[in-house]
mmCIF file of C-alpha atoms and ligand atoms in Angstrom:
data_model
loop_
_atom_site.group_PDB
_atom_site.id
_atom_site.type_symbol
_atom_site.label_atom_id
_atom_site.label_comp_id
_atom_site.label_asym_id
_atom_site.label_seq_id
_atom_site.Cartn_x
_atom_site.Cartn_y
_atom_site.Cartn_z
ATOM 1 C CA MET A 3 -92.915 153.668 -8.489
ATOM 2 C CA LYS A 4 -94.469 152.357 -11.663
ATOM 3 C CA GLU A 5 -91.208 152.911 -13.496
ATOM 4 C CA SER A 6 -89.196 150.999 -10.945
ATOM 5 C CA LEU A 7 -91.620 148.087 -11.397
ATOM 6 C CA GLU A 8 -91.220 148.256 -15.136
ATOM 7 C CA LEU A 9 -87.456 148.456 -14.790
ATOM 8 C CA MET A 10 -87.339 145.448 -12.548
ATOM 9 C CA LYS A 11 -89.551 143.492 -14.926
ATOM 10 C CA ASN A 12 -87.282 144.262 -17.864
ATOM 11 C CA LYS A 13 -84.198 143.442 -15.846
ATOM 12 C CA ALA A 14 -85.629 140.060 -14.785
ATOM 13 C CA LEU A 15 -86.921 139.104 -18.210
ATOM 14 C CA MET A 16 -83.640 140.053 -19.820
ATOM 15 C CA ALA A 17 -81.696 137.928 -17.337
ATOM 16 C CA ILE A 18 -84.049 135.009 -17.951
ATOM 17 C CA THR A 19 -83.671 135.292 -21.711
ATOM 18 C CA GLN A 20 -79.900 135.280 -21.367
ATOM 19 C CA ALA A 21 -79.691 132.351 -18.930
ATOM 20 C CA GLU A 22 -77.640 129.577 -20.488
ATOM 21 C CA ASN A 23 -78.364 126.736 -18.123
ATOM 22 C CA LEU A 24 -80.597 125.573 -15.293
ATOM 23 C CA GLU A 25 -78.155 126.688 -12.576
ATOM 24 C CA GLN A 26 -78.159 130.246 -13.863
ATOM 25 C CA LEU A 27 -81.943 130.177 -14.082
ATOM 26 C CA GLU A 28 -82.192 129.061 -10.459
ATOM 27 C CA GLY A 29 -79.886 131.940 -9.511
ATOM 28 C CA ILE A 30 -82.266 134.386 -11.216
ATOM 29 C CA ARG A 31 -85.239 132.890 -9.407
ATOM 30 C CA VAL A 32 -83.477 133.352 -6.065
ATOM 31 C CA GLN A 33 -82.407 136.912 -7.004
ATOM 32 C CA PHE A 34 -85.969 138.031 -7.703
ATOM 33 C CA LEU A 35 -88.466 135.735 -6.045
ATOM 34 C CA SER A 36 -86.865 134.276 -2.905
ATOM 35 C CA LYS A 37 -87.849 135.617 0.540
ATOM 36 C CA LYS A 38 -85.103 138.183 0.427
ATOM 37 C CA GLY A 39 -85.289 138.637 -3.350
ATOM 38 C CA GLU A 40 -85.822 141.921 -5.156
ATOM 39 C CA VAL A 41 -89.580 141.500 -5.628
ATOM 40 C CA SER A 42 -90.091 140.712 -1.943
ATOM 41 C CA LEU A 43 -88.096 143.784 -0.969
ATOM 42 C CA LEU A 44 -90.283 145.849 -3.278
ATOM 43 C CA MET A 45 -93.339 144.493 -1.508
ATOM 44 C CA GLY A 46 -91.713 145.606 1.747
ATOM 45 C CA THR A 47 -91.802 149.222 0.571
ATOM 46 C CA LEU A 48 -95.604 149.036 0.534
ATOM 47 C CA ARG A 49 -95.856 150.385 4.052
ATOM 48 C CA ASP A 50 -94.010 153.592 2.971
ATOM 49 C CA LEU A 51 -96.825 154.463 0.535
ATOM 50 C CA PRO A 52 -99.921 156.427 1.311
ATOM 51 C CA MET A 53 -102.842 154.229 2.239
ATOM 52 C CA GLU A 54 -104.807 154.843 -0.966
ATOM 53 C CA GLU A 55 -101.935 153.779 -3.229
ATOM 54 C CA ARG A 56 -101.193 150.567 -1.461
ATOM 55 C CA PRO A 57 -103.830 148.254 -3.077
ATOM 56 C CA SER A 58 -102.947 149.173 -6.639
ATOM 57 C CA PHE A 59 -99.218 148.940 -5.921
ATOM 58 C CA GLY A 60 -99.690 145.507 -4.284
ATOM 59 C CA ALA A 61 -101.598 144.338 -7.366
ATOM 60 C CA GLU A 62 -98.835 145.606 -9.650
ATOM 61 C CA VAL A 63 -96.152 143.798 -7.684
ATOM 62 C CA ASN A 64 -98.180 140.585 -7.877
ATOM 63 C CA LEU A 65 -98.467 140.977 -11.646
ATOM 64 C CA LEU A 66 -94.706 141.525 -11.840
ATOM 65 C CA LYS A 67 -94.137 138.399 -9.783
ATOM 66 C CA ALA A 68 -96.503 136.377 -11.992
ATOM 67 C CA SER A 69 -94.803 137.456 -15.209
ATOM 68 C CA ILE A 70 -91.340 136.616 -13.815
ATOM 69 C CA GLU A 71 -92.640 133.191 -12.706
ATOM 70 C CA GLU A 72 -94.116 132.536 -16.127
ATOM 71 C CA ALA A 73 -90.919 133.525 -17.914
ATOM 72 C CA LEU A 74 -88.906 131.314 -15.530
ATOM 73 C CA TYR A 75 -91.217 128.378 -16.202
ATOM 74 C CA ASP A 76 -91.028 128.741 -19.999
ATOM 75 C CA LYS A 77 -87.267 129.125 -19.966
ATOM 76 C CA LYS A 78 -86.928 126.108 -17.670
ATOM 77 C CA GLN A 79 -88.781 123.938 -20.200
ATOM 78 C CA ILE A 80 -86.458 125.076 -22.963
ATOM 79 C CA LEU A 81 -83.287 124.538 -20.938
ATOM 80 C CA GLU A 82 -84.430 121.084 -19.790
ATOM 81 C CA GLU A 83 -85.109 120.024 -23.344
ATOM 82 C CA GLN A 84 -81.707 121.302 -24.376
ATOM 83 C CA ALA A 85 -80.012 119.418 -21.516
ATOM 84 C CA LEU A 86 -81.789 116.172 -22.506
ATOM 85 C CA ALA A 87 -80.858 116.624 -26.155
ATOM 86 C CA ALA A 88 -77.232 117.152 -25.120
ATOM 87 C CA ILE A 89 -77.267 113.918 -23.068
ATOM 88 C CA LEU A 90 -78.847 111.972 -25.922
ATOM 89 C CA GLU A 91 -76.289 113.358 -28.313
ATOM 90 C CA LYS A 92 -73.465 112.285 -25.988
ATOM 91 C CA GLU A 93 -74.919 108.818 -25.388
ATOM 92 C CA LYS A 94 -75.671 108.003 -28.992
ATOM 93 C CA ILE A 95 -75.647 104.224 -29.531
ATOM 94 C CA ASP A 96 -73.100 102.884 -31.927
ATOM 95 C CA VAL A 97 -75.008 100.076 -33.600
ATOM 96 C CA THR A 98 -71.872 98.864 -35.313
ATOM 97 C CA LEU A 99 -70.262 97.786 -31.981
ATOM 98 C CA PRO A 100 -70.203 93.994 -31.444
ATOM 99 C CA GLY A 101 -73.077 92.822 -29.179
ATOM 100 C CA TYR A 102 -73.006 90.640 -26.054
ATOM 101 C CA GLN A 103 -73.365 86.938 -26.644
ATOM 102 C CA PHE A 104 -76.357 85.351 -24.977
ATOM 103 C CA TYR A 105 -76.293 81.654 -24.183
ATOM 104 C CA GLN A 106 -79.439 79.713 -24.811
ATOM 105 C CA GLY A 107 -80.514 77.723 -21.749
ATOM 106 C CA ALA A 108 -81.676 74.123 -21.869
ATOM 107 C CA ILE A 109 -83.707 71.852 -19.627
ATOM 108 C CA HIS A 110 -81.518 69.695 -17.362
ATOM 109 C CA PRO A 111 -81.315 66.088 -18.657
ATOM 110 C CA LEU A 112 -82.859 64.744 -15.421
ATOM 111 C CA ASN A 113 -85.795 67.123 -15.800
ATOM 112 C CA GLN A 114 -86.127 66.108 -19.440
ATOM 113 C CA VAL A 115 -86.543 62.486 -18.330
ATOM 114 C CA ILE A 116 -89.025 63.495 -15.609
ATOM 115 C CA GLU A 117 -91.096 65.592 -18.021
ATOM 116 C CA ASP A 118 -91.040 62.814 -20.584
ATOM 117 C CA VAL A 119 -92.286 60.215 -18.083
ATOM 118 C CA GLU A 120 -94.884 62.641 -16.691
ATOM 119 C CA ASP A 121 -96.222 63.348 -20.180
ATOM 120 C CA LEU A 122 -96.556 59.644 -20.877
ATOM 121 C CA PHE A 123 -98.386 58.765 -17.657
ATOM 122 C CA VAL A 124 -100.602 61.864 -17.587
ATOM 123 C CA GLY A 125 -101.680 60.789 -21.070
ATOM 124 C CA LEU A 126 -102.589 57.409 -19.574
ATOM 125 C CA GLY A 127 -104.797 59.019 -16.928
ATOM 126 C CA TYR A 128 -102.348 59.253 -14.006
ATOM 127 C CA GLU A 129 -102.136 62.268 -11.698
ATOM 128 C CA VAL A 130 -98.815 63.804 -10.652
ATOM 129 C CA ALA A 131 -98.458 63.759 -6.845
ATOM 130 C CA GLU A 132 -95.956 65.425 -4.538
ATOM 131 C CA GLY A 133 -94.626 64.967 -1.027
ATOM 132 C CA PRO A 134 -92.071 66.608 1.272
ATOM 133 C CA GLU A 135 -88.359 65.829 1.013
ATOM 134 C CA LEU A 136 -87.962 66.172 4.784
ATOM 135 C CA GLU A 137 -90.203 63.277 5.693
ATOM 136 C CA ASN A 138 -91.685 61.761 8.806
ATOM 137 C CA ASP A 139 -90.275 58.342 9.763
ATOM 138 C CA HIS A 140 -93.892 57.189 9.930
ATOM 139 C CA TYR A 141 -94.557 57.729 6.203
ATOM 140 C CA ASN A 142 -91.067 56.888 4.944
ATOM 141 C CA PHE A 143 -90.871 53.556 6.760
ATOM 142 C CA GLU A 144 -93.773 52.502 8.993
ATOM 143 C CA MET A 145 -96.585 53.101 6.501
ATOM 144 C CA MET A 146 -94.398 51.216 4.014
ATOM 145 C CA ASN A 147 -94.443 48.175 6.295
ATOM 146 C CA LEU A 148 -91.006 48.808 7.767
ATOM 147 C CA ASP A 149 -91.401 48.850 11.549
ATOM 148 C CA LYS A 150 -88.876 50.609 13.747
ATOM 149 C CA GLU A 151 -86.752 47.472 14.147
ATOM 150 C CA HIS A 152 -87.204 46.148 10.580
ATOM 151 C CA PRO A 153 -83.807 44.993 9.241
ATOM 152 C CA ALA A 154 -84.650 46.181 5.693
ATOM 153 C CA ARG A 155 -84.316 49.772 6.954
ATOM 154 C CA ALA A 156 -80.567 49.224 6.669
ATOM 155 C CA MET A 157 -81.010 48.943 2.868
ATOM 156 C CA GLN A 158 -81.841 52.646 2.863
ATOM 157 C CA ASP A 159 -79.631 54.168 5.542
ATOM 158 C CA SER A 160 -80.354 57.849 5.723
ATOM 159 C CA PHE A 161 -79.902 61.364 7.072
ATOM 160 C CA TYR A 162 -81.992 62.048 10.184
ATOM 161 C CA THR A 163 -82.677 65.562 11.462
ATOM 162 C CA ASP A 164 -84.174 64.216 14.693
ATOM 163 C CA GLU A 165 -85.552 60.912 15.944
ATOM 164 C CA ASN A 166 -88.683 61.139 13.781
ATOM 165 C CA HIS A 167 -87.625 63.123 10.747
ATOM 166 C CA LEU A 168 -85.302 62.231 7.901
ATOM 167 C CA LEU A 169 -84.541 63.189 4.323
ATOM 168 C CA ARG A 170 -86.792 60.723 2.500
ATOM 169 C CA THR A 171 -84.932 57.675 1.252
ATOM 170 C CA HIS A 172 -87.363 56.983 -1.587
ATOM 171 C CA THR A 173 -90.500 58.491 -3.135
ATOM 172 C CA SER A 174 -92.610 55.652 -1.687
ATOM 173 C CA PRO A 175 -93.910 57.723 1.300
ATOM 174 C CA VAL A 176 -95.952 59.658 -1.272
ATOM 175 C CA GLN A 177 -97.842 56.367 -1.806
ATOM 176 C CA ALA A 178 -98.964 56.430 1.838
ATOM 177 C CA ARG A 179 -99.788 60.126 1.817
ATOM 178 C CA THR A 180 -101.865 59.826 -1.375
ATOM 179 C CA MET A 181 -103.731 56.729 -0.187
ATOM 180 C CA LEU A 182 -104.818 58.543 2.984
ATOM 181 C CA GLU A 183 -105.797 61.592 0.936
ATOM 182 C CA LYS A 184 -107.922 59.564 -1.521
ATOM 183 C CA LYS A 185 -109.826 57.932 1.344
ATOM 184 C CA GLY A 186 -110.281 54.509 -0.206
ATOM 185 C CA LYS A 187 -111.017 55.665 -3.774
ATOM 186 C CA PRO A 188 -109.234 54.113 -6.800
ATOM 187 C CA LEU A 189 -106.112 56.047 -7.742
ATOM 188 C CA ARG A 190 -103.293 56.193 -10.234
ATOM 189 C CA ILE A 191 -100.375 58.543 -9.591
ATOM 190 C CA ILE A 192 -96.792 59.136 -10.447
ATOM 191 C CA CYS A 193 -94.523 61.161 -8.213
ATOM 192 C CA PRO A 194 -91.112 62.458 -9.252
ATOM 193 C CA GLY A 195 -88.753 63.855 -6.623
ATOM 194 C CA LYS A 196 -85.396 64.006 -4.908
ATOM 195 C CA VAL A 197 -84.383 61.288 -2.447
ATOM 196 C CA TYR A 198 -81.403 60.885 -0.138
ATOM 197 C CA ARG A 199 -79.361 57.984 1.178
ATOM 198 C CA ARG A 200 -76.131 57.565 3.086
ATOM 199 C CA ASP A 201 -74.618 55.846 0.042
ATOM 200 C CA ASP A 202 -71.034 56.368 -1.022
ATOM 201 C CA ASP A 203 -70.775 58.392 -4.227
ATOM 202 C CA ASP A 204 -69.392 56.416 -7.177
ATOM 203 C CA PRO A 205 -70.089 56.366 -10.940
ATOM 204 C CA THR A 206 -73.526 54.751 -10.455
ATOM 205 C CA HIS A 207 -74.491 55.890 -6.929
ATOM 206 C CA SER A 208 -75.076 59.266 -5.348
ATOM 207 C CA HIS A 209 -76.100 60.287 -1.799
ATOM 208 C CA GLN A 210 -78.852 62.364 -3.395
ATOM 209 C CA PHE A 211 -80.640 61.160 -6.496
ATOM 210 C CA THR A 212 -84.032 61.260 -8.171
ATOM 211 C CA GLN A 213 -86.849 58.757 -8.340
ATOM 212 C CA ILE A 214 -90.241 58.521 -9.975
ATOM 213 C CA GLU A 215 -92.789 56.571 -8.019
ATOM 214 C CA GLY A 216 -95.815 55.003 -9.666
ATOM 215 C CA LEU A 217 -98.877 53.692 -7.831
ATOM 216 C CA VAL A 218 -102.154 52.286 -9.088
ATOM 217 C CA ILE A 219 -104.934 51.031 -6.818
ATOM 218 C CA ASP A 220 -108.216 49.708 -8.100
ATOM 219 C CA GLU A 221 -110.284 46.552 -8.210
ATOM 220 C CA HIS A 222 -109.013 43.680 -10.342
ATOM 221 C CA ILE A 223 -105.449 44.976 -10.735
ATOM 222 C CA THR A 224 -103.066 42.169 -11.659
ATOM 223 C CA PHE A 225 -99.370 41.687 -12.190
ATOM 224 C CA ALA A 226 -100.042 41.834 -15.943
ATOM 225 C CA ASN A 227 -101.157 45.469 -15.529
ATOM 226 C CA LEU A 228 -97.851 46.250 -13.829
ATOM 227 C CA LYS A 229 -95.860 44.560 -16.578
ATOM 228 C CA ASP A 230 -97.813 46.446 -19.214
ATOM 229 C CA ALA A 231 -97.214 49.830 -17.525
ATOM 230 C CA LEU A 232 -93.497 49.129 -17.190
ATOM 231 C CA LEU A 233 -93.072 47.924 -20.772
ATOM 232 C CA THR A 234 -94.977 50.954 -22.050
ATOM 233 C CA MET A 235 -92.666 53.268 -20.067
ATOM 234 C CA VAL A 236 -89.470 51.498 -21.143
ATOM 235 C CA ARG A 237 -90.424 51.497 -24.812
ATOM 236 C CA HIS A 238 -91.519 55.142 -24.632
ATOM 237 C CA LEU A 239 -88.140 56.071 -23.155
ATOM 238 C CA PHE A 240 -85.758 53.802 -25.037
ATOM 239 C CA GLY A 241 -87.500 52.661 -28.217
ATOM 240 C CA HIS A 242 -89.853 49.928 -29.320
ATOM 241 C CA ASP A 243 -87.181 47.287 -29.768
ATOM 242 C CA ARG A 244 -86.511 47.101 -25.996
ATOM 243 C CA ILE A 245 -87.703 44.262 -23.808
ATOM 244 C CA ILE A 246 -87.817 44.016 -20.027
ATOM 245 C CA ARG A 247 -86.922 41.261 -17.605
ATOM 246 C CA LEU A 248 -88.556 40.888 -14.209
ATOM 247 C CA ARG A 249 -86.390 39.266 -11.518
ATOM 248 C CA PRO A 250 -87.834 38.192 -8.176
ATOM 249 C CA SER A 251 -86.755 40.599 -5.432
ATOM 250 C CA TYR A 252 -87.792 41.850 -2.034
ATOM 251 C CA PHE A 253 -89.357 45.084 -0.833
ATOM 252 C CA PRO A 254 -91.336 45.128 2.425
ATOM 253 C CA PHE A 255 -94.087 47.212 0.792
ATOM 254 C CA THR A 256 -94.760 44.955 -2.210
ATOM 255 C CA GLU A 257 -95.523 41.263 -2.472
ATOM 256 C CA PRO A 258 -94.455 39.743 -4.777
ATOM 257 C CA SER A 259 -91.621 42.145 -5.603
ATOM 258 C CA VAL A 260 -89.442 42.376 -8.671
ATOM 259 C CA GLU A 261 -86.440 44.171 -9.937
ATOM 260 C CA VAL A 262 -86.763 45.234 -13.551
ATOM 261 C CA ASP A 263 -83.956 45.104 -16.099
ATOM 262 C CA VAL A 264 -84.000 46.764 -19.514
ATOM 263 C CA SER A 265 -82.362 45.118 -22.522
ATOM 264 C CA TYR A 266 -79.575 46.823 -24.441
ATOM 265 C CA GLN A 267 -77.153 45.828 -27.112
ATOM 266 C CA LYS A 268 -73.607 45.307 -25.845
ATOM 267 C CA LYS A 269 -70.596 46.536 -27.845
ATOM 268 C CA ASP A 270 -69.971 42.934 -29.043
ATOM 269 C CA GLY A 271 -73.560 42.783 -30.366
ATOM 270 C CA THR A 272 -74.907 40.446 -27.661
ATOM 271 C CA LEU A 273 -77.906 41.195 -25.432
ATOM 272 C CA GLY A 274 -77.217 42.859 -22.064
ATOM 273 C CA TRP A 275 -79.487 43.819 -19.135
ATOM 274 C CA ILE A 276 -79.452 46.893 -16.867
ATOM 275 C CA GLU A 277 -81.521 47.242 -13.679
ATOM 276 C CA VAL A 278 -83.551 50.433 -13.642
ATOM 277 C CA LEU A 279 -86.316 50.009 -11.135
ATOM 278 C CA GLY A 280 -88.012 48.152 -8.323
ATOM 279 C CA ALA A 281 -91.690 47.216 -8.434
ATOM 280 C CA GLY A 282 -94.369 44.861 -7.190
ATOM 281 C CA ARG A 283 -97.960 44.321 -6.132
ATOM 282 C CA VAL A 284 -98.848 46.557 -3.193
ATOM 283 C CA HIS A 285 -98.541 44.607 0.046
ATOM 284 C CA PRO A 286 -101.956 43.998 1.703
ATOM 285 C CA ARG A 287 -100.702 45.550 4.959
ATOM 286 C CA VAL A 288 -99.723 48.750 3.079
ATOM 287 C CA LEU A 289 -103.186 48.861 1.494
ATOM 288 C CA GLU A 290 -104.797 48.356 4.886
ATOM 289 C CA MET A 291 -102.727 51.078 6.583
ATOM 290 C CA GLY A 292 -103.612 53.405 3.659
ATOM 291 C CA GLY A 293 -107.345 52.836 4.256
ATOM 292 C CA TYR A 294 -108.062 50.287 1.489
ATOM 293 C CA ASP A 295 -109.716 46.897 1.975
ATOM 294 C CA PRO A 296 -107.170 44.401 0.559
ATOM 295 C CA LYS A 297 -109.973 41.923 -0.122
ATOM 296 C CA LYS A 298 -111.549 44.366 -2.530
ATOM 297 C CA PHE A 299 -108.593 46.403 -3.838
ATOM 298 C CA GLN A 300 -105.292 45.450 -5.331
ATOM 299 C CA GLY A 301 -102.513 47.657 -6.600
ATOM 300 C CA PHE A 302 -99.121 47.840 -8.144
ATOM 301 C CA ALA A 303 -96.244 50.208 -7.498
ATOM 302 C CA PHE A 304 -92.853 50.960 -8.938
ATOM 303 C CA GLY A 305 -89.911 53.219 -8.155
ATOM 304 C CA VAL A 306 -87.538 54.110 -10.936
ATOM 305 C CA GLY A 307 -84.144 55.819 -10.655
ATOM 306 C CA VAL A 308 -84.198 58.832 -12.989
ATOM 307 C CA GLU A 309 -80.391 59.040 -13.160
ATOM 308 C CA ARG A 310 -80.237 55.387 -14.239
ATOM 309 C CA ILE A 311 -82.676 56.112 -17.060
ATOM 310 C CA ALA A 312 -80.726 59.181 -18.165
ATOM 311 C CA ILE A 313 -77.407 57.281 -17.974
ATOM 312 C CA LEU A 314 -78.810 54.586 -20.222
ATOM 313 C CA LYS A 315 -80.633 56.902 -22.568
ATOM 314 C CA TYR A 316 -77.788 59.347 -23.135
ATOM 315 C CA LYS A 317 -74.883 56.902 -22.592
ATOM 316 C CA ILE A 318 -73.341 58.783 -19.657
ATOM 317 C CA ASP A 319 -70.468 57.184 -17.805
ATOM 318 C CA ASP A 320 -70.680 58.863 -14.384
ATOM 319 C CA ILE A 321 -73.753 59.885 -12.360
ATOM 320 C CA ARG A 322 -71.836 62.829 -10.865
ATOM 321 C CA HIS A 323 -71.947 64.691 -14.206
ATOM 322 C CA PHE A 324 -75.617 65.427 -13.496
ATOM 323 C CA TYR A 325 -74.834 67.503 -10.408
ATOM 324 C CA LEU A 326 -71.668 69.389 -11.333
ATOM 325 C CA ASN A 327 -73.429 71.991 -13.486
ATOM 326 C CA ASP A 328 -70.592 71.979 -15.995
ATOM 327 C CA ILE A 329 -71.921 73.944 -18.949
ATOM 328 C CA ARG A 330 -69.909 71.785 -21.390
ATOM 329 C CA PHE A 331 -71.826 68.713 -20.180
ATOM 330 C CA LEU A 332 -75.244 70.376 -19.930
ATOM 331 C CA SER A 333 -75.102 72.105 -23.306
ATOM 332 C CA GLN A 334 -75.065 68.694 -24.996
ATOM 333 C CA PHE A 335 -78.727 68.231 -24.013
ATOM 334 C CA LYS A 336 -80.139 71.243 -25.824
ATOM 335 C CA GLY A 337 -83.070 70.288 -27.869
ATOM 336 C CA VAL A 338 -83.091 66.620 -26.822
ATOM 337 C CA ASN A 339 -86.719 65.498 -26.602
ATOM 338 C CA ARG A 340 -87.996 68.915 -27.573
HETATM 339 C C1 FA5 B 26 -86.719 51.681 -3.838
HETATM 340 O O1 FA5 B 26 -86.274 52.805 -3.521
HETATM 341 C C2 FA5 B 26 -88.161 51.376 -3.755
HETATM 342 N N1 FA5 B 26 -88.864 52.409 -3.026
HETATM 343 C C3 FA5 B 26 -88.685 51.215 -5.198
HETATM 344 C C4 FA5 B 26 -90.049 50.593 -5.236
HETATM 345 C C5 FA5 B 26 -91.139 51.409 -5.284
HETATM 346 C C6 FA5 B 26 -90.188 49.223 -5.210
HETATM 347 C C7 FA5 B 26 -92.420 50.859 -5.322
HETATM 348 C C8 FA5 B 26 -91.451 48.626 -5.224
HETATM 349 C C9 FA5 B 26 -92.551 49.455 -5.301
HETATM 350 P P1 FA5 B 26 -84.402 50.779 -4.631
HETATM 351 O O2 FA5 B 26 -83.646 51.031 -3.395
HETATM 352 O O3 FA5 B 26 -84.033 49.576 -5.399
HETATM 353 O O4 FA5 B 26 -85.958 50.721 -4.407
HETATM 354 O O5 FA5 B 26 -84.236 52.046 -5.583
HETATM 355 C C10 FA5 B 26 -84.947 52.156 -6.801
HETATM 356 C C11 FA5 B 26 -84.055 52.685 -7.903
HETATM 357 O O6 FA5 B 26 -83.372 53.864 -7.479
HETATM 358 C C12 FA5 B 26 -82.922 51.726 -8.277
HETATM 359 O O7 FA5 B 26 -83.356 50.781 -9.209
HETATM 360 C C13 FA5 B 26 -81.900 52.660 -8.868
HETATM 361 O O8 FA5 B 26 -82.257 52.958 -10.205
HETATM 362 C C14 FA5 B 26 -82.081 53.930 -8.057
HETATM 363 N N2 FA5 B 26 -81.055 54.056 -6.985
HETATM 364 C C15 FA5 B 26 -81.008 53.440 -5.798
HETATM 365 N N3 FA5 B 26 -79.966 53.868 -5.066
HETATM 366 C C16 FA5 B 26 -79.335 54.812 -5.799
HETATM 367 C C17 FA5 B 26 -78.197 55.676 -5.608
HETATM 368 N N4 FA5 B 26 -77.510 55.681 -4.479
HETATM 369 N N5 FA5 B 26 -77.854 56.519 -6.600
HETATM 370 C C18 FA5 B 26 -78.580 56.561 -7.735
HETATM 371 N N6 FA5 B 26 -79.662 55.797 -8.003
HETATM 372 C C19 FA5 B 26 -80.033 54.936 -7.034
#
């Protein structure tokens, strides 16, 4: 019996040594160690032995099994390493091949303007506020002193999702939301964001565009403070030689209201003006609805069209370029302002 164990051991170890790949090795494992393998069959002969020989024979078979398992394990490590080396050899990287070209991204020109204006006003102590684009009629119009039947609503015809909800027509509802949040405390905020109107698209108008709202409320705020904030912004954006012109205008939420033009030099060298924003002193009714006592507090507000700023700043001839995502257009703004 002992010899047959020895023979089997030699046979198994020899086969393992000669195995050339993992498949062959698995075949050897099945041949010797599976349920119906040669070692198991040997164990089955145990019952044919006299009682006293059985324990030592069982122990021998277990030793045989252990040495086959160990040899299989060692050989498996070697074959796996060889297989990996073969794969690595086959997949060797040719560093002389030409690489892929990666395009460097850039910040969208509208976002560059927004970031620039934010940086300026945050440096002046303003907070950046936000509000929803799908807005409640109450904040978009009523809190801005535009009752349900107010004719000035027609100036900002819009997209309604139901009777009380619309895509906001301006960033001014964030004024109302912030006033209620601040509960009568002085505030200074700017709020950039997308707005929507049922305007026809043309080179200077889009049905969706971007505004930055500004709002300051405190005691002793005058029109001079508004003018100073606007001039500071215009000169920061366009250069220190620019001047601004305030023209009387009308917004239901400010009184008095102005439209603000920025100076530029025309091709013939003469002075020209371009309207970039609306502004004014916060209407007492708006202050009151926002929880501020208009006898104690005053404020100013402005709403600037970001596209208009970018058009002026980068001399762009059509607002629609901003939304087409044409890489030839966008790649011109790499590194501007950075
Ligand atoms: C307003 O939207 C007011 N909420 C601004 C305001 C805020 C006034 C606070 C007073 C106090 P207006 O409709 O004029 O105002 O729009 C402001 C700016 O948005 C315009 O000066 C213009 O630059 C830009 N704008 C208006 N309509 C469009 C459009 N369809 N496409 C692109 N830009 C537009």
